[in-house]
Amino acid sequence: MKDEKLKLLLGGEEIAGRVAELAELISAEYEGRKVLLICVLKGAVIFASDLMRRLKIPVEIDFIAVSSYGSDTASSGVVRILKDLDRSIKGKDVLIVEDIVDTGLTLNYLRKNLLSRQPRSLRVVTLLDKPARRRVEFTPDYCGFEIPDYFVVGYGLDFNEDYRHLAGIYVLNPEC
Ligand code: IMP
């Protein structure tokens, strides 16, 4: 951790502004309905809690944990459920809340898995998207920011479990 360098990419205020915009959009599109947020642990926990407090519609939350990159920054391509949802999603309007879409493998798998549980609807909101890194086709329904192929930390995102607490989003070890 000590030799790692961080360069600010998105400040806390910029993130808060965009989260508020996303919440407005989602509140308008789900008007008259209750939405079930499914927060993908651990990275999306800060985004999900900020988004949830901005929504103007009835909202529930549940959590799912899937295997991630472990101690490396390269995707293994293997997705496994480490902690499943507490309750059934059958007939519910489900919105998966993710921190970042990279290769698309995680959300591609999660979408298929959750669709088989027969929700009324299923959409995905991600705070960040790195479209240049896709290995499978995946387009989120709502996205906060598209970013280049950087490894980023902060606002819930980690490197070996460090940096999740930072208010902004930083590029880890930028080349310049
Ligand atoms: P995907 O399956 O490759 O799309 O990866 C999704 C997951 O990889 C995210 O939920 C993150 O946990 C992790 N991830 C991908 N890119 C980054 C990054 O730049 N910083 C931190 N975690 C990342």
PDB file of C-alpha atoms and ligand atoms in Angstrom, residues 40-44 66-69 72-79 98-108 126 128-130 133-136 138 147-154 156-159 164 170 172, ligand 1:
ATOM      1  CA  VAL A  40     -23.276  -6.170  -5.112  1.00  0.00           C
ATOM      2  CA  LEU A  41     -20.868  -6.475  -2.168  1.00  0.00           C
ATOM      3  CA  LYS A  42     -18.550  -5.050  -1.258  1.00  0.00           C
ATOM      4  CA  GLY A  43     -17.678  -2.409  -3.833  1.00  0.00           C
ATOM      5  CA  ALA A  44     -21.181  -1.021  -4.423  1.00  0.00           C
ATOM      6  CA  VAL A  66     -19.801 -12.647  -5.875  1.00  0.00           C
ATOM      7  CA  SER A  67     -16.216 -13.690  -6.319  1.00  0.00           C
ATOM      8  CA  SER A  68     -14.020 -10.871  -7.562  1.00  0.00           C
ATOM      9  CA  TYR A  69     -10.396 -10.499  -8.595  1.00  0.00           C
ATOM     10  CA  ASP A  72      -4.796  -9.380  -8.575  1.00  0.00           C
ATOM     11  CA  THR A  73      -6.142  -6.624 -10.826  1.00  0.00           C
ATOM     12  CA  ALA A  74      -6.739  -8.944 -13.800  1.00  0.00           C
ATOM     13  CA  SER A  75     -10.092 -10.701 -14.166  1.00  0.00           C
ATOM     14  CA  SER A  76     -10.086 -14.448 -13.588  1.00  0.00           C
ATOM     15  CA  GLY A  77     -13.253 -14.769 -15.676  1.00  0.00           C
ATOM     16  CA  VAL A  78     -14.820 -17.081 -13.087  1.00  0.00           C
ATOM     17  CA  VAL A  79     -17.918 -15.859 -11.223  1.00  0.00           C
ATOM     18  CA  GLU A  98     -22.871  -2.250  -9.092  1.00  0.00           C
ATOM     19  CA  ASP A  99     -19.736  -0.185  -8.578  1.00  0.00           C
ATOM     20  CA  ILE A 100     -18.058  -0.775 -11.934  1.00  0.00           C
ATOM     21  CA  VAL A 101     -18.515  -2.785 -15.123  1.00  0.00           C
ATOM     22  CA  ASP A 102     -15.181  -3.969 -16.452  1.00  0.00           C
ATOM     23  CA  THR A 103     -15.111  -7.173 -18.538  1.00  0.00           C
ATOM     24  CA  GLY A 104     -18.888  -7.507 -18.059  1.00  0.00           C
ATOM     25  CA  LEU A 105     -18.520 -11.113 -16.817  1.00  0.00           C
ATOM     26  CA  THR A 106     -19.919 -10.471 -13.333  1.00  0.00           C
ATOM     27  CA  LEU A 107     -23.060  -8.664 -14.455  1.00  0.00           C
ATOM     28  CA  ASN A 108     -23.631 -10.927 -17.406  1.00  0.00           C
ATOM     29  CA  THR A 126     -23.484   1.063 -12.323  1.00  0.00           C
ATOM     30  CA  LEU A 128     -18.635   3.439 -13.414  1.00  0.00           C
ATOM     31  CA  ASP A 129     -18.250   1.729 -16.766  1.00  0.00           C
ATOM     32  CA  LYS A 130     -15.023   0.783 -18.553  1.00  0.00           C
ATOM     33  CA  ARG A 133     -12.356  -3.726 -21.268  1.00  0.00           C
ATOM     34  CA  ARG A 134     -15.440  -5.751 -22.243  1.00  0.00           C
ATOM     35  CA  ARG A 135     -15.034  -9.473 -22.818  1.00  0.00           C
ATOM     36  CA  VAL A 136     -18.764 -10.164 -23.099  1.00  0.00           C
ATOM     37  CA  PHE A 138     -23.093  -5.979 -21.584  1.00  0.00           C
ATOM     38  CA  ILE A 147     -14.050   5.968 -17.723  1.00  0.00           C
ATOM     39  CA  PRO A 148     -10.956   4.871 -19.681  1.00  0.00           C
ATOM     40  CA  ASP A 149      -9.080   1.663 -18.954  1.00  0.00           C
ATOM     41  CA  TYR A 150      -7.724   2.708 -15.551  1.00  0.00           C
ATOM     42  CA  PHE A 151      -7.694   0.688 -12.334  1.00  0.00           C
ATOM     43  CA  VAL A 152      -9.563   2.900  -9.886  1.00  0.00           C
ATOM     44  CA  VAL A 153     -10.089   2.918  -6.121  1.00  0.00           C
ATOM     45  CA  GLY A 154     -12.164   4.843  -3.598  1.00  0.00           C
ATOM     46  CA  GLY A 156     -16.254   1.652  -2.209  1.00  0.00           C
ATOM     47  CA  LEU A 157     -13.744   0.363  -4.760  1.00  0.00           C
ATOM     48  CA  ASP A 158     -10.667  -1.357  -3.394  1.00  0.00           C
ATOM     49  CA  PHE A 159      -7.233  -2.671  -4.188  1.00  0.00           C
ATOM     50  CA  ARG A 164     -12.741   1.811  -0.045  1.00  0.00           C
ATOM     51  CA  TYR A 170      -8.660   7.768  -7.804  1.00  0.00           C
ATOM     52  CA  LEU A 172      -4.166   3.651  -8.875  1.00  0.00           C
TER      53      LEU A 172
HETATM   54  P1  IMP B   1     -16.189  -7.497 -14.366  1.00  0.00           P
HETATM   55  O1  IMP B   1     -16.809  -8.827 -14.063  1.00  0.00           O
HETATM   56  O2  IMP B   1     -14.847  -7.683 -15.055  1.00  0.00           O
HETATM   57  O3  IMP B   1     -17.073  -6.568 -15.111  1.00  0.00           O
HETATM   58  O4  IMP B   1     -15.753  -6.860 -13.010  1.00  0.00           O
HETATM   59  C1  IMP B   1     -16.572  -6.348 -12.089  1.00  0.00           C
HETATM   60  C2  IMP B   1     -15.888  -6.263 -10.742  1.00  0.00           C
HETATM   61  O5  IMP B   1     -14.460  -6.172 -10.832  1.00  0.00           O
HETATM   62  C3  IMP B   1     -16.305  -5.005 -10.050  1.00  0.00           C
HETATM   63  O6  IMP B   1     -17.480  -5.208  -9.304  1.00  0.00           O
HETATM   64  C4  IMP B   1     -15.119  -4.720  -9.152  1.00  0.00           C
HETATM   65  O7  IMP B   1     -15.240  -5.406  -7.935  1.00  0.00           O
HETATM   66  C5  IMP B   1     -13.934  -5.260  -9.906  1.00  0.00           C
HETATM   67  N1  IMP B   1     -13.231  -4.194 -10.639  1.00  0.00           N
HETATM   68  C6  IMP B   1     -13.182  -4.010 -11.971  1.00  0.00           C
HETATM   69  N2  IMP B   1     -12.461  -2.926 -12.294  1.00  0.00           N
HETATM   70  C7  IMP B   1     -12.049  -2.400 -11.123  1.00  0.00           C
HETATM   71  C8  IMP B   1     -11.278  -1.229 -10.789  1.00  0.00           C
HETATM   72  O8  IMP B   1     -10.810  -0.442 -11.633  1.00  0.00           O
HETATM   73  N3  IMP B   1     -11.077  -1.020  -9.459  1.00  0.00           N
HETATM   74  C9  IMP B   1     -11.558  -1.824  -8.484  1.00  0.00           C
HETATM   75  N4  IMP B   1     -12.295  -2.921  -8.759  1.00  0.00           N
HETATM   76  C10 IMP B   1     -12.533  -3.200 -10.067  1.00  0.00           C
END
